[in-house]
Short mmCIF file of C-alpha atoms in Angstrom, two decimals:
data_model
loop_
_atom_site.label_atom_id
_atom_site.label_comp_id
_atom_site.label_asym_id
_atom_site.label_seq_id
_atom_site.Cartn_x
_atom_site.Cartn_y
_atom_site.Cartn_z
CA UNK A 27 -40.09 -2.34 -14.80
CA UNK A 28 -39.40 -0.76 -11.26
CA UNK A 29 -36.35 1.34 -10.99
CA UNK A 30 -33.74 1.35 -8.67
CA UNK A 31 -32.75 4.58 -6.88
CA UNK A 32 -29.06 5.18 -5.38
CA UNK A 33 -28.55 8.23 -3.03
CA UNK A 34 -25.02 9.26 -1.47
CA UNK A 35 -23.81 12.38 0.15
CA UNK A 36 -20.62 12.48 -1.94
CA UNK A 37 -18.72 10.04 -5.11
CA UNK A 38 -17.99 7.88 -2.59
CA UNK A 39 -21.11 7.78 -1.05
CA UNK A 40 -22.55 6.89 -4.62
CA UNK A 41 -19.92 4.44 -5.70
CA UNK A 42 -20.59 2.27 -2.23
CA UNK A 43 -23.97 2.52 -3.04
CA UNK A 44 -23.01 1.04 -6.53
CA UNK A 45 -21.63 -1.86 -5.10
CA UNK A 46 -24.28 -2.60 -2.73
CA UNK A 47 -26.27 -2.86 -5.70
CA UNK A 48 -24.38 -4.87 -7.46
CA UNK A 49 -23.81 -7.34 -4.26
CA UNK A 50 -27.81 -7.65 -4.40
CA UNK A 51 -28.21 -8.77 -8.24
CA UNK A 52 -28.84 -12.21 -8.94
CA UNK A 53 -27.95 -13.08 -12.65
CA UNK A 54 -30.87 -15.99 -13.71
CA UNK A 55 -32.12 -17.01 -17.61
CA UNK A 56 -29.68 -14.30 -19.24
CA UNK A 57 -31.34 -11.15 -17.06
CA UNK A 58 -30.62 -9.82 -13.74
CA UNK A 59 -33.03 -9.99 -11.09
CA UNK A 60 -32.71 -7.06 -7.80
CA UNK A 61 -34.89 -7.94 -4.75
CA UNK A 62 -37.29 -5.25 -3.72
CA UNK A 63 -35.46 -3.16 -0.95
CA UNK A 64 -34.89 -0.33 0.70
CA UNK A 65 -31.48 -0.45 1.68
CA UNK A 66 -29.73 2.07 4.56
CA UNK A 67 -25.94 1.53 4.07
CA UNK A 68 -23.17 3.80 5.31
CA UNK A 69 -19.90 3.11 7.05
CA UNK A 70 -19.10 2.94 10.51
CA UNK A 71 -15.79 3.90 10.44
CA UNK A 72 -14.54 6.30 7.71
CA UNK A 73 -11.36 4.72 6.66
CA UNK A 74 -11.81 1.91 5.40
CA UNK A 75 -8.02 0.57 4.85
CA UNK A 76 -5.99 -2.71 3.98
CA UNK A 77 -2.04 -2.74 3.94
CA UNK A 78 -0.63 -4.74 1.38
CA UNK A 79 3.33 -5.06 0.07
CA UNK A 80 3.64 -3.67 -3.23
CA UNK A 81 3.55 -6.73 -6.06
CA UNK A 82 6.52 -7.10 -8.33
CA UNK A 83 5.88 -6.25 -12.20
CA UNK A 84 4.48 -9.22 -13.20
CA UNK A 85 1.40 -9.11 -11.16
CA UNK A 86 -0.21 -6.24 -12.94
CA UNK A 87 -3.55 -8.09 -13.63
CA UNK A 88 -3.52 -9.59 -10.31
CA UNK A 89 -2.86 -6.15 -8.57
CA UNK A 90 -5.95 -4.43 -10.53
CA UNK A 91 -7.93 -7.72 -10.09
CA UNK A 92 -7.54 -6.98 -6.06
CA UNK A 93 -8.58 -3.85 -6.55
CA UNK A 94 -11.05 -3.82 -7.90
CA UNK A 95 -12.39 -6.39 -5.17
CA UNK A 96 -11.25 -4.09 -2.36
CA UNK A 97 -13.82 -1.64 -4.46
CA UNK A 98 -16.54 -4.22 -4.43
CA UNK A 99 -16.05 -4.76 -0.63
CA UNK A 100 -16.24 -0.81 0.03
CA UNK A 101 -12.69 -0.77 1.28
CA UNK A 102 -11.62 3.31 0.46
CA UNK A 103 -7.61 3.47 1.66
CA UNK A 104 -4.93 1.44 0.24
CA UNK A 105 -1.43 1.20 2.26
CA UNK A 106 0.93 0.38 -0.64
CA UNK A 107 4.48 -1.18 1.55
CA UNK A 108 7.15 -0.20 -1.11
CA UNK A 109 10.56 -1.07 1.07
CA UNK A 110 12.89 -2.40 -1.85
CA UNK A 111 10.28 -3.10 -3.98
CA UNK A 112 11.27 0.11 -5.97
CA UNK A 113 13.29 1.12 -8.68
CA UNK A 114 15.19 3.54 -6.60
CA UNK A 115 17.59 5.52 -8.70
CA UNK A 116 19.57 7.42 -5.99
CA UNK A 117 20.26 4.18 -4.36
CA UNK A 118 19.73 1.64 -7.38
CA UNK A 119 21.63 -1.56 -4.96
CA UNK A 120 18.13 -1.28 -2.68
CA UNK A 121 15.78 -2.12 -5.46
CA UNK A 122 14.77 -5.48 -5.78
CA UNK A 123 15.03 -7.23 -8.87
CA UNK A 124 11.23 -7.23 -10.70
CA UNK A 125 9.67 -4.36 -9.12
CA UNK A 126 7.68 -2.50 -11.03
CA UNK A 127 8.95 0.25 -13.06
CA UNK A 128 8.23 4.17 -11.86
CA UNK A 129 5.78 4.36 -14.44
CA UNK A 130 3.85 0.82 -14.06
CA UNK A 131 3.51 2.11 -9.96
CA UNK A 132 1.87 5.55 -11.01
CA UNK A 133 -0.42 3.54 -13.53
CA UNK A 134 -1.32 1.59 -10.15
CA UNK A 135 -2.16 4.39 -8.42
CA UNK A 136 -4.14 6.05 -10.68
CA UNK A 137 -5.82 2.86 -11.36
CA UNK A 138 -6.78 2.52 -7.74
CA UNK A 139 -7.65 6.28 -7.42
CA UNK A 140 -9.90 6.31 -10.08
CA UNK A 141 -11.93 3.70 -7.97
CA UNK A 142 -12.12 6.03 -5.47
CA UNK A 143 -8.91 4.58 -3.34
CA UNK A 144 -6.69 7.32 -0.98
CA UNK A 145 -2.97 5.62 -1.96
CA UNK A 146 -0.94 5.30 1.11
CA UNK A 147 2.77 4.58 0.41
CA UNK A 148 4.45 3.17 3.26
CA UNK A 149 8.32 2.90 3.60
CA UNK A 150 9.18 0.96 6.61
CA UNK A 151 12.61 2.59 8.62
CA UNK A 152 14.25 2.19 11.75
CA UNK A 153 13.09 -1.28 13.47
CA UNK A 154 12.23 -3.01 10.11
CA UNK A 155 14.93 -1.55 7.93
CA UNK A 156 16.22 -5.41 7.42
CA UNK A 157 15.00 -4.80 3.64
CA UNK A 158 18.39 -2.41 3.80
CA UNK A 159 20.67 -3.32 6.28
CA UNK A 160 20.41 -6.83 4.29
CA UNK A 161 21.78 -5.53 1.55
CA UNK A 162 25.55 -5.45 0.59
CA UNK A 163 27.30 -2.32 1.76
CA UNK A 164 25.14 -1.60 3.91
CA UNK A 165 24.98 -3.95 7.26
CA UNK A 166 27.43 -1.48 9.29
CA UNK A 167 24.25 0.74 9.60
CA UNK A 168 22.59 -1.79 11.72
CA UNK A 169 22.38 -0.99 15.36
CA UNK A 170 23.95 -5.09 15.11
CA UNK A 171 25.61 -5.18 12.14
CA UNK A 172 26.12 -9.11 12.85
CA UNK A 173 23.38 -10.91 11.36
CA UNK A 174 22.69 -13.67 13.39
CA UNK A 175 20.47 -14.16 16.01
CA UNK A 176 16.68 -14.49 16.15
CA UNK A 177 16.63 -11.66 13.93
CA UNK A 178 19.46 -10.25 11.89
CA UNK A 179 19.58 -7.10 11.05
CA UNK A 180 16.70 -5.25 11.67
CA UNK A 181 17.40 -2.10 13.71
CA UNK A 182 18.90 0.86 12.06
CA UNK A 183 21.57 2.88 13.83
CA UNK A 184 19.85 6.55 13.63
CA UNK A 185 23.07 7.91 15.05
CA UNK A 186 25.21 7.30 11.88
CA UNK A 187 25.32 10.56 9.74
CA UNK A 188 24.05 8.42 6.77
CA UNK A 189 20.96 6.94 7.79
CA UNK A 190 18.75 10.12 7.73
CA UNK A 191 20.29 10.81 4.20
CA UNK A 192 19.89 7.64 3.03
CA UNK A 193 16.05 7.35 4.60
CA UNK A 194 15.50 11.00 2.95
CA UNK A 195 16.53 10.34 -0.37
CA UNK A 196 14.32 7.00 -0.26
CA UNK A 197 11.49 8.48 0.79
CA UNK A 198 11.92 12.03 -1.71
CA UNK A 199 11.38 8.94 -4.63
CA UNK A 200 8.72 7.12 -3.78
CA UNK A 201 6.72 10.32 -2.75
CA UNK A 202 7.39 11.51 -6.32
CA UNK A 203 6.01 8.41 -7.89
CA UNK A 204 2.33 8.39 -5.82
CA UNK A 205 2.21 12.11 -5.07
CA UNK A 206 0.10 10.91 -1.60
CA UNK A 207 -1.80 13.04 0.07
CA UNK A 208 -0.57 10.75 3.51
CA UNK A 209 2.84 8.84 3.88
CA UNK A 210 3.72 6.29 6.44
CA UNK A 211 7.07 5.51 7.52
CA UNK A 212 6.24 2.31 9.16
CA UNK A 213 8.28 3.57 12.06
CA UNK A 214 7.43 1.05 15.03
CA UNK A 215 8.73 -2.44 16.46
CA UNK A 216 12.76 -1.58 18.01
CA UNK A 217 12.38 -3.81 20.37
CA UNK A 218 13.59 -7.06 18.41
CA UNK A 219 16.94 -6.54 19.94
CA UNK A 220 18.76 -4.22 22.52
CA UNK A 221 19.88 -0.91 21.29
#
């Protein structure tokens, strides 16, 4: 039999070179067959990232099911959006019923950086803070606390002495829970209305 040969600079490097592999086997009669190549493969651009919301509890298999095929297509950044999808317990009337549990979003993480994955969380403020200002008691810290319009409540009011509290404890939470390395605050788009 020949033998196959994979050569990276780093785990990464070695796990893309993995899936190459694996793209190239052709399963026929109960064996695998691998065309004779030599194969140059490396990246053009070094992050390698798609943004996804974080799923509710109940798609656990689906969630490490789409990992896993971000793996296979040599994707290595994940940009978790966690909004109200979170069991927040300093502000418990933001979570959204059937998000996953602390514990279930660490196993995802780990999960994702054991297939080599950096785990972005992402907590969207100011100009798409809707998932918030939608929620009861808290519409007054809208820039428009009136809802109507094109697009409700969208806009925080980052002059009210409880926004950057509020935003604060949010984000102290879900950094705890993925321990990132990189967090984005999703901190663009005020233009949906006047301020």
């Amino acid at each position: 039999g020949r033998t196959a040969a994979i050569v990276g600079a780093d785990e990464q490097g070695l796990r893309d070179g993995l899936m190459s592999l694996s793209i190239l086997a052709r399963h026929t009669d109960g064996e695998y067959a691998i065309p004779e190549v030599r194969l140059r493969d490396w990246p053009d651009c070094a992050v390698r990232a798609w943004h996804v919301g974080l799923p509710p509890a109940r798609d656990d298999a689906l969630f490490r099911n789409w990992v896993d095929t971000m793996a296979r297509l040599k994707y290595n950044t994940l940009v978790l959006e966690v909004n109200d999808n979170f069991p927040y317990e300093s502000h418990p009337e933001i979570g959204r019923r059937g998000a996953p549990s602390k514990e279930q979003i660490r196993d995802w993480v780990q999960y994702a950086r054991q297939r080599g994955f950096e785990v972005i969380p992402q907590v969207a403020v100011y100009g798409h803070f809707n998932w918030v200002l939608d929620k009861p008691g808290w519409a007054d810290l809208a820039e428009d606390p009136e809802a109507g319009g094109r697009w409700g409540r969208w806009v925080a009011n980052v002059r009210d002495p409880r926004y950057l509290p509020l935003v604060f404890d949010l984000f102290a939470e879900v950094i705890d829970v993925f321990a990132p390395r990189i967090f984005h605050i999703g901190h663009d788009e005020i233009t949906f209305q006047p301020i």
